[in-house]
Amino acid sequence: MDEAVVQDLYDSCTGLGDYHKVEQGKLKYLYRQKDECLNSLRDLHGALQQDSPETGYIIRHKLGEWKVVSQRIIPLFISYHKEPEVATGVVKLLLLLTTRVGLYGAEELEHLRHLQDYKEAFSKSDVFAILVRLLLDAMEEELELIGSSSRKS
């Protein structure tokens, strides 16, 4: 993989934000700027969509190697799940990253290790509770729309 491509990928990951010390030395996840964060989510999504067997799924490999899901994506989601653009971008990214791809041999074992890391990251956080809340909220909005449109008829 070209060094410039790796650097672009790394820059997209750092654009998601990071932990910073705030009030009384507590660590809090903050994204740098909303626009930069959203652009980074889009860039990562685009890179993952282009990741293929021909490239050896190198993008997935690098993101797994850098532990981007546990160190950046999940903390971003937990901290900013109430911002629809961020939540949607993160869910799309997680969907691509957690999908098993057709690798064989040593590459498959490494991919499975990354998937296991993702599973552990999910289990150590409030991600599932947040996802369920987002789904319930979406369903409630849908029911309200159906109810209001039937009242107008």
Short mmCIF file of N, CA and C in Angstrom, two decimals:
data_model
loop_
_atom_site.label_atom_id
_atom_site.label_comp_id
_atom_site.label_asym_id
_atom_site.label_seq_id
_atom_site.Cartn_x
_atom_site.Cartn_y
_atom_site.Cartn_z
N MET A 1 0.84 -1.17 0.00
CA MET A 1 0.00 0.00 0.00
C MET A 1 0.89 1.24 0.00
N ASP A 2 0.56 2.18 -0.83
CA ASP A 2 1.30 3.43 -0.96
C ASP A 2 1.32 4.19 0.36
N GLU A 3 2.49 4.75 0.70
CA GLU A 3 2.61 5.48 1.97
C GLU A 3 1.67 6.66 2.07
N ALA A 4 1.43 7.33 0.95
CA ALA A 4 0.52 8.49 0.94
C ALA A 4 -0.91 8.05 1.27
N VAL A 5 -1.30 6.88 0.76
CA VAL A 5 -2.64 6.35 1.03
C VAL A 5 -2.77 6.00 2.51
N VAL A 6 -1.73 5.37 3.06
CA VAL A 6 -1.73 5.02 4.48
C VAL A 6 -1.82 6.30 5.33
N GLN A 7 -1.07 7.33 4.94
CA GLN A 7 -1.10 8.59 5.69
C GLN A 7 -2.48 9.23 5.61
N ASP A 8 -3.11 9.21 4.42
CA ASP A 8 -4.47 9.74 4.28
C ASP A 8 -5.45 8.99 5.17
N LEU A 9 -5.31 7.67 5.19
CA LEU A 9 -6.18 6.84 6.03
C LEU A 9 -5.97 7.18 7.50
N TYR A 10 -4.72 7.31 7.90
CA TYR A 10 -4.40 7.66 9.29
C TYR A 10 -4.95 9.04 9.63
N ASP A 11 -4.80 9.99 8.71
CA ASP A 11 -5.33 11.34 8.94
C ASP A 11 -6.85 11.32 9.10
N SER A 12 -7.52 10.47 8.33
CA SER A 12 -8.98 10.34 8.47
C SER A 12 -9.33 9.81 9.85
N CYS A 13 -8.54 8.88 10.34
CA CYS A 13 -8.79 8.32 11.67
C CYS A 13 -8.59 9.38 12.75
N THR A 14 -7.52 10.15 12.64
CA THR A 14 -7.28 11.18 13.66
C THR A 14 -8.30 12.31 13.56
N GLY A 15 -8.90 12.50 12.38
CA GLY A 15 -9.93 13.51 12.21
C GLY A 15 -11.22 13.19 12.95
N LEU A 16 -11.35 11.96 13.42
CA LEU A 16 -12.55 11.58 14.18
C LEU A 16 -12.57 12.20 15.57
N GLY A 17 -11.41 12.57 16.07
CA GLY A 17 -11.33 13.14 17.41
C GLY A 17 -10.45 12.30 18.30
N ASP A 18 -10.42 12.68 19.57
CA ASP A 18 -9.55 11.99 20.51
C ASP A 18 -9.99 12.33 21.93
N TYR A 19 -9.39 11.68 22.89
CA TYR A 19 -9.66 11.98 24.29
C TYR A 19 -8.86 13.21 24.69
N HIS A 20 -9.47 14.05 25.48
CA HIS A 20 -8.81 15.24 26.02
C HIS A 20 -9.15 15.36 27.49
N LYS A 21 -8.20 15.88 28.25
CA LYS A 21 -8.48 16.11 29.67
C LYS A 21 -9.34 17.36 29.79
N VAL A 22 -10.41 17.22 30.53
CA VAL A 22 -11.30 18.34 30.80
C VAL A 22 -11.50 18.42 32.30
N GLU A 23 -12.39 19.22 32.75
CA GLU A 23 -12.70 19.42 34.17
C GLU A 23 -12.06 18.40 35.11
N GLN A 24 -11.23 18.89 36.00
CA GLN A 24 -10.61 18.10 37.05
C GLN A 24 -9.83 16.91 36.52
N GLY A 25 -9.24 17.05 35.33
CA GLY A 25 -8.38 16.01 34.78
C GLY A 25 -9.08 14.79 34.23
N LYS A 26 -10.42 14.82 34.12
CA LYS A 26 -11.14 13.68 33.57
C LYS A 26 -10.91 13.62 32.06
N LEU A 27 -10.88 12.40 31.53
CA LEU A 27 -10.76 12.23 30.08
C LEU A 27 -12.14 12.24 29.46
N LYS A 28 -12.27 12.98 28.37
CA LYS A 28 -13.53 13.05 27.65
C LYS A 28 -13.23 12.98 26.17
N TYR A 29 -14.05 12.23 25.43
CA TYR A 29 -13.84 12.14 23.99
C TYR A 29 -14.42 13.37 23.33
N LEU A 30 -13.61 14.05 22.54
CA LEU A 30 -14.05 15.24 21.83
C LEU A 30 -13.63 15.13 20.37
N TYR A 31 -14.55 15.46 19.47
CA TYR A 31 -14.09 15.54 18.10
C TYR A 31 -13.57 16.94 17.85
N ARG A 32 -12.67 17.05 16.89
CA ARG A 32 -11.99 18.32 16.65
C ARG A 32 -12.97 19.38 16.18
N GLN A 33 -13.56 19.17 15.04
CA GLN A 33 -14.60 20.04 14.51
C GLN A 33 -15.62 19.12 13.88
N LYS A 34 -16.87 19.50 13.97
CA LYS A 34 -17.91 18.63 13.43
C LYS A 34 -17.68 18.35 11.95
N ASP A 35 -17.36 19.38 11.17
CA ASP A 35 -17.16 19.18 9.73
C ASP A 35 -16.01 18.22 9.45
N GLU A 36 -14.90 18.38 10.18
CA GLU A 36 -13.75 17.50 9.99
C GLU A 36 -14.11 16.06 10.36
N CYS A 37 -14.84 15.91 11.44
CA CYS A 37 -15.25 14.58 11.88
C CYS A 37 -16.14 13.92 10.84
N LEU A 38 -17.13 14.65 10.34
CA LEU A 38 -18.04 14.09 9.33
C LEU A 38 -17.30 13.77 8.04
N ASN A 39 -16.36 14.62 7.65
CA ASN A 39 -15.56 14.33 6.46
C ASN A 39 -14.71 13.09 6.67
N SER A 40 -14.17 12.94 7.86
CA SER A 40 -13.36 11.75 8.17
C SER A 40 -14.22 10.48 8.12
N LEU A 41 -15.44 10.55 8.65
CA LEU A 41 -16.35 9.40 8.58
C LEU A 41 -16.64 9.05 7.12
N ARG A 42 -16.91 10.07 6.30
CA ARG A 42 -17.18 9.83 4.87
C ARG A 42 -15.95 9.25 4.17
N ASP A 43 -14.77 9.79 4.47
CA ASP A 43 -13.54 9.29 3.85
C ASP A 43 -13.31 7.83 4.21
N LEU A 44 -13.49 7.48 5.47
CA LEU A 44 -13.31 6.10 5.90
C LEU A 44 -14.34 5.19 5.25
N HIS A 45 -15.57 5.66 5.16
CA HIS A 45 -16.63 4.88 4.52
C HIS A 45 -16.28 4.63 3.05
N GLY A 46 -15.84 5.67 2.36
CA GLY A 46 -15.45 5.52 0.96
C GLY A 46 -14.28 4.57 0.78
N ALA A 47 -13.29 4.67 1.66
CA ALA A 47 -12.13 3.79 1.58
C ALA A 47 -12.55 2.34 1.80
N LEU A 48 -13.44 2.11 2.76
CA LEU A 48 -13.90 0.74 3.02
C LEU A 48 -14.73 0.18 1.87
N GLN A 49 -15.49 1.03 1.21
CA GLN A 49 -16.28 0.57 0.06
C GLN A 49 -15.37 0.16 -1.09
N GLN A 50 -14.21 0.78 -1.19
CA GLN A 50 -13.27 0.44 -2.26
C GLN A 50 -12.34 -0.70 -1.88
N ASP A 51 -12.30 -1.04 -0.61
CA ASP A 51 -11.48 -2.15 -0.13
C ASP A 51 -12.01 -3.43 -0.76
N SER A 52 -11.12 -4.25 -1.30
CA SER A 52 -11.58 -5.41 -2.06
C SER A 52 -10.60 -6.57 -1.95
N PRO A 53 -11.00 -7.73 -2.47
CA PRO A 53 -10.08 -8.87 -2.47
C PRO A 53 -8.79 -8.56 -3.25
N GLU A 54 -8.93 -7.73 -4.30
CA GLU A 54 -7.75 -7.38 -5.11
C GLU A 54 -6.72 -6.61 -4.28
N THR A 55 -7.18 -5.81 -3.34
CA THR A 55 -6.26 -5.05 -2.49
C THR A 55 -5.89 -5.83 -1.23
N GLY A 56 -6.47 -7.01 -1.07
CA GLY A 56 -6.22 -7.82 0.13
C GLY A 56 -6.92 -7.25 1.35
N TYR A 57 -7.96 -6.45 1.11
CA TYR A 57 -8.69 -5.80 2.21
C TYR A 57 -7.73 -5.07 3.14
N ILE A 58 -6.80 -4.35 2.53
CA ILE A 58 -5.76 -3.67 3.31
C ILE A 58 -6.32 -2.57 4.20
N ILE A 59 -7.40 -1.92 3.77
CA ILE A 59 -7.99 -0.85 4.59
C ILE A 59 -8.51 -1.45 5.89
N ARG A 60 -9.25 -2.56 5.79
CA ARG A 60 -9.75 -3.23 6.99
C ARG A 60 -8.60 -3.69 7.88
N HIS A 61 -7.56 -4.17 7.24
CA HIS A 61 -6.38 -4.63 7.98
C HIS A 61 -5.77 -3.47 8.78
N LYS A 62 -5.56 -2.34 8.12
CA LYS A 62 -4.94 -1.19 8.79
C LYS A 62 -5.83 -0.67 9.93
N LEU A 63 -7.13 -0.54 9.67
CA LEU A 63 -8.03 -0.04 10.70
C LEU A 63 -8.08 -0.99 11.90
N GLY A 64 -8.03 -2.29 11.63
CA GLY A 64 -7.98 -3.27 12.71
C GLY A 64 -6.67 -3.21 13.47
N GLU A 65 -5.59 -3.08 12.73
CA GLU A 65 -4.26 -2.98 13.34
C GLU A 65 -4.15 -1.75 14.24
N TRP A 66 -4.75 -0.65 13.81
CA TRP A 66 -4.69 0.60 14.57
C TRP A 66 -5.75 0.66 15.67
N LYS A 67 -6.58 -0.37 15.75
CA LYS A 67 -7.66 -0.45 16.77
C LYS A 67 -8.58 0.78 16.73
N VAL A 68 -8.93 1.17 15.51
CA VAL A 68 -9.75 2.36 15.30
C VAL A 68 -11.15 2.21 15.89
N VAL A 69 -11.72 1.01 15.82
CA VAL A 69 -13.07 0.82 16.35
C VAL A 69 -13.10 1.07 17.85
N SER A 70 -12.21 0.43 18.58
CA SER A 70 -12.25 0.56 20.05
C SER A 70 -11.71 1.90 20.54
N GLN A 71 -10.75 2.48 19.82
CA GLN A 71 -10.12 3.69 20.33
C GLN A 71 -10.70 4.99 19.78
N ARG A 72 -11.44 4.92 18.67
CA ARG A 72 -11.96 6.16 18.09
C ARG A 72 -13.45 6.09 17.73
N ILE A 73 -13.85 5.03 17.04
CA ILE A 73 -15.22 5.00 16.51
C ILE A 73 -16.25 4.81 17.64
N ILE A 74 -16.03 3.84 18.50
CA ILE A 74 -16.99 3.61 19.59
C ILE A 74 -17.01 4.78 20.58
N PRO A 75 -15.86 5.32 20.99
CA PRO A 75 -15.93 6.50 21.86
C PRO A 75 -16.65 7.68 21.20
N LEU A 76 -16.43 7.86 19.90
CA LEU A 76 -17.13 8.92 19.17
C LEU A 76 -18.63 8.69 19.21
N PHE A 77 -19.04 7.46 18.96
CA PHE A 77 -20.46 7.11 18.95
C PHE A 77 -21.09 7.32 20.33
N ILE A 78 -20.41 6.88 21.36
CA ILE A 78 -20.95 7.03 22.72
C ILE A 78 -21.07 8.51 23.09
N SER A 79 -20.08 9.30 22.72
CA SER A 79 -20.08 10.71 23.08
C SER A 79 -21.05 11.56 22.26
N TYR A 80 -21.28 11.19 21.00
CA TYR A 80 -22.04 12.05 20.09
C TYR A 80 -23.20 11.34 19.41
N HIS A 81 -23.77 10.33 20.06
CA HIS A 81 -24.86 9.57 19.44
C HIS A 81 -26.13 10.40 19.27
N LYS A 82 -26.23 11.52 19.96
CA LYS A 82 -27.43 12.36 19.82
C LYS A 82 -27.35 13.29 18.62
N GLU A 83 -26.22 13.31 17.96
CA GLU A 83 -26.08 14.10 16.73
C GLU A 83 -26.31 13.15 15.56
N PRO A 84 -27.44 13.29 14.87
CA PRO A 84 -27.84 12.33 13.84
C PRO A 84 -26.80 12.07 12.75
N GLU A 85 -26.11 13.11 12.30
CA GLU A 85 -25.13 12.91 11.23
C GLU A 85 -23.97 12.04 11.71
N VAL A 86 -23.52 12.28 12.92
CA VAL A 86 -22.42 11.50 13.47
C VAL A 86 -22.87 10.06 13.71
N ALA A 87 -24.03 9.89 14.34
CA ALA A 87 -24.53 8.55 14.64
C ALA A 87 -24.72 7.73 13.37
N THR A 88 -25.31 8.33 12.35
CA THR A 88 -25.53 7.62 11.09
C THR A 88 -24.21 7.25 10.43
N GLY A 89 -23.27 8.18 10.41
CA GLY A 89 -21.96 7.89 9.82
C GLY A 89 -21.24 6.77 10.54
N VAL A 90 -21.31 6.77 11.85
CA VAL A 90 -20.65 5.72 12.64
C VAL A 90 -21.31 4.37 12.39
N VAL A 91 -22.63 4.33 12.38
CA VAL A 91 -23.33 3.05 12.16
C VAL A 91 -22.99 2.49 10.78
N LYS A 92 -22.95 3.34 9.76
CA LYS A 92 -22.58 2.87 8.42
C LYS A 92 -21.16 2.31 8.41
N LEU A 93 -20.27 2.98 9.10
CA LEU A 93 -18.88 2.53 9.17
C LEU A 93 -18.77 1.20 9.92
N LEU A 94 -19.47 1.10 11.04
CA LEU A 94 -19.45 -0.15 11.81
C LEU A 94 -20.03 -1.31 11.01
N LEU A 95 -21.04 -1.03 10.22
CA LEU A 95 -21.63 -2.08 9.38
C LEU A 95 -20.59 -2.64 8.43
N LEU A 96 -19.84 -1.78 7.78
CA LEU A 96 -18.81 -2.25 6.86
C LEU A 96 -17.67 -2.96 7.58
N LEU A 97 -17.27 -2.42 8.71
CA LEU A 97 -16.13 -3.01 9.42
C LEU A 97 -16.44 -4.35 10.07
N THR A 98 -17.67 -4.56 10.47
CA THR A 98 -18.00 -5.80 11.18
C THR A 98 -18.52 -6.89 10.26
N THR A 99 -18.56 -6.61 8.97
CA THR A 99 -18.96 -7.63 8.01
C THR A 99 -17.75 -8.51 7.68
N ARG A 100 -17.95 -9.79 7.77
CA ARG A 100 -16.86 -10.72 7.46
C ARG A 100 -16.64 -10.73 5.96
N VAL A 101 -15.38 -10.69 5.56
CA VAL A 101 -15.03 -10.67 4.13
C VAL A 101 -14.32 -11.96 3.76
N GLY A 102 -14.23 -12.23 2.48
CA GLY A 102 -13.65 -13.47 1.98
C GLY A 102 -12.14 -13.49 1.99
N LEU A 103 -11.57 -13.80 3.12
CA LEU A 103 -10.13 -13.96 3.24
C LEU A 103 -9.83 -15.40 3.63
N TYR A 104 -8.62 -15.85 3.33
CA TYR A 104 -8.26 -17.23 3.62
C TYR A 104 -6.87 -17.28 4.23
N GLY A 105 -6.63 -18.33 4.98
CA GLY A 105 -5.32 -18.54 5.57
C GLY A 105 -5.01 -17.54 6.67
N ALA A 106 -3.77 -17.06 6.69
CA ALA A 106 -3.32 -16.14 7.74
C ALA A 106 -4.12 -14.85 7.74
N GLU A 107 -4.48 -14.37 6.54
CA GLU A 107 -5.26 -13.13 6.46
C GLU A 107 -6.63 -13.30 7.11
N GLU A 108 -7.24 -14.48 6.93
CA GLU A 108 -8.54 -14.74 7.54
C GLU A 108 -8.42 -14.75 9.07
N LEU A 109 -7.37 -15.38 9.57
CA LEU A 109 -7.18 -15.41 11.03
C LEU A 109 -6.99 -14.01 11.59
N GLU A 110 -6.24 -13.19 10.88
CA GLU A 110 -6.04 -11.82 11.35
C GLU A 110 -7.36 -11.04 11.31
N HIS A 111 -8.13 -11.22 10.25
CA HIS A 111 -9.43 -10.55 10.14
C HIS A 111 -10.35 -11.00 11.28
N LEU A 112 -10.34 -12.28 11.59
CA LEU A 112 -11.15 -12.78 12.70
C LEU A 112 -10.71 -12.19 14.04
N ARG A 113 -9.40 -11.98 14.20
CA ARG A 113 -8.90 -11.33 15.42
C ARG A 113 -9.43 -9.90 15.52
N HIS A 114 -9.44 -9.21 14.39
CA HIS A 114 -9.98 -7.84 14.39
C HIS A 114 -11.47 -7.85 14.73
N LEU A 115 -12.20 -8.80 14.16
CA LEU A 115 -13.63 -8.90 14.47
C LEU A 115 -13.85 -9.21 15.95
N GLN A 116 -12.99 -10.05 16.51
CA GLN A 116 -13.08 -10.34 17.95
C GLN A 116 -12.80 -9.09 18.78
N ASP A 117 -11.81 -8.30 18.34
CA ASP A 117 -11.53 -7.03 19.03
C ASP A 117 -12.75 -6.12 19.00
N TYR A 118 -13.44 -6.08 17.84
CA TYR A 118 -14.64 -5.24 17.72
C TYR A 118 -15.71 -5.73 18.68
N LYS A 119 -15.86 -7.04 18.75
CA LYS A 119 -16.86 -7.63 19.64
C LYS A 119 -16.57 -7.26 21.09
N GLU A 120 -15.31 -7.33 21.48
CA GLU A 120 -14.93 -6.96 22.84
C GLU A 120 -15.18 -5.48 23.10
N ALA A 121 -14.88 -4.65 22.11
CA ALA A 121 -15.11 -3.20 22.27
C ALA A 121 -16.59 -2.91 22.45
N PHE A 122 -17.44 -3.63 21.72
CA PHE A 122 -18.88 -3.46 21.87
C PHE A 122 -19.33 -3.91 23.25
N SER A 123 -18.78 -4.99 23.74
CA SER A 123 -19.25 -5.55 25.02
C SER A 123 -18.81 -4.72 26.22
N LYS A 124 -17.77 -3.92 26.07
CA LYS A 124 -17.26 -3.13 27.19
C LYS A 124 -17.87 -1.74 27.25
N SER A 125 -18.84 -1.47 26.43
CA SER A 125 -19.37 -0.11 26.39
C SER A 125 -20.89 -0.12 26.30
N ASP A 126 -21.45 1.05 26.19
CA ASP A 126 -22.90 1.20 26.12
C ASP A 126 -23.42 1.21 24.69
N VAL A 127 -22.64 0.72 23.75
CA VAL A 127 -23.01 0.80 22.34
C VAL A 127 -24.35 0.15 22.06
N PHE A 128 -24.57 -1.05 22.56
CA PHE A 128 -25.83 -1.74 22.27
C PHE A 128 -27.03 -1.00 22.85
N ALA A 129 -26.90 -0.50 24.05
CA ALA A 129 -28.00 0.27 24.66
C ALA A 129 -28.30 1.51 23.83
N ILE A 130 -27.26 2.17 23.35
CA ILE A 130 -27.46 3.37 22.52
C ILE A 130 -28.11 2.99 21.19
N LEU A 131 -27.63 1.91 20.57
CA LEU A 131 -28.23 1.47 19.30
C LEU A 131 -29.71 1.13 19.46
N VAL A 132 -30.03 0.42 20.52
CA VAL A 132 -31.44 0.07 20.78
C VAL A 132 -32.26 1.34 20.98
N ARG A 133 -31.72 2.29 21.72
CA ARG A 133 -32.44 3.56 21.95
C ARG A 133 -32.67 4.29 20.63
N LEU A 134 -31.66 4.32 19.76
CA LEU A 134 -31.80 4.97 18.46
C LEU A 134 -32.86 4.27 17.61
N LEU A 135 -32.87 2.94 17.65
CA LEU A 135 -33.89 2.19 16.90
C LEU A 135 -35.28 2.46 17.44
N LEU A 136 -35.41 2.45 18.75
CA LEU A 136 -36.72 2.73 19.36
C LEU A 136 -37.20 4.14 19.03
N ASP A 137 -36.29 5.11 19.09
CA ASP A 137 -36.65 6.48 18.74
C ASP A 137 -37.12 6.58 17.29
N ALA A 138 -36.41 5.90 16.39
CA ALA A 138 -36.79 5.91 14.98
C ALA A 138 -38.16 5.27 14.78
N MET A 139 -38.42 4.18 15.49
CA MET A 139 -39.72 3.52 15.38
C MET A 139 -40.83 4.41 15.93
N GLU A 140 -40.57 5.09 17.04
CA GLU A 140 -41.57 5.99 17.62
C GLU A 140 -41.88 7.14 16.66
N GLU A 141 -40.85 7.69 16.02
CA GLU A 141 -41.07 8.76 15.04
C GLU A 141 -41.91 8.25 13.88
N GLU A 142 -41.63 7.05 13.43
CA GLU A 142 -42.39 6.45 12.33
C GLU A 142 -43.85 6.27 12.72
N LEU A 143 -44.09 5.78 13.94
CA LEU A 143 -45.46 5.60 14.41
C LEU A 143 -46.19 6.94 14.52
N GLU A 144 -45.49 7.96 14.98
CA GLU A 144 -46.09 9.29 15.06
C GLU A 144 -46.47 9.80 13.68
N LEU A 145 -45.61 9.58 12.70
CA LEU A 145 -45.91 10.00 11.33
C LEU A 145 -47.12 9.26 10.77
N ILE A 146 -47.18 7.97 11.04
CA ILE A 146 -48.32 7.17 10.57
C ILE A 146 -49.59 7.65 11.26
N GLY A 147 -49.51 7.89 12.57
CA GLY A 147 -50.67 8.35 13.33
C GLY A 147 -51.15 9.71 12.87
N SER A 148 -50.23 10.63 12.61
CA SER A 148 -50.64 11.98 12.20
C SER A 148 -51.19 11.98 10.78
N SER A 149 -50.67 11.12 9.91
CA SER A 149 -51.19 11.08 8.54
C SER A 149 -52.56 10.41 8.49
N SER A 150 -52.83 9.46 9.38
CA SER A 150 -54.15 8.81 9.39
C SER A 150 -55.21 9.74 9.99
N ARG A 151 -54.80 10.62 10.90
CA ARG A 151 -55.75 11.59 11.48
C ARG A 151 -56.17 12.64 10.46
N LYS A 152 -55.27 12.95 9.54
CA LYS A 152 -55.58 13.96 8.51
C LYS A 152 -56.55 13.42 7.48
N SER A 153 -56.60 12.11 7.33
CA SER A 153 -57.46 11.50 6.31
C SER A 153 -58.90 11.49 6.67
#
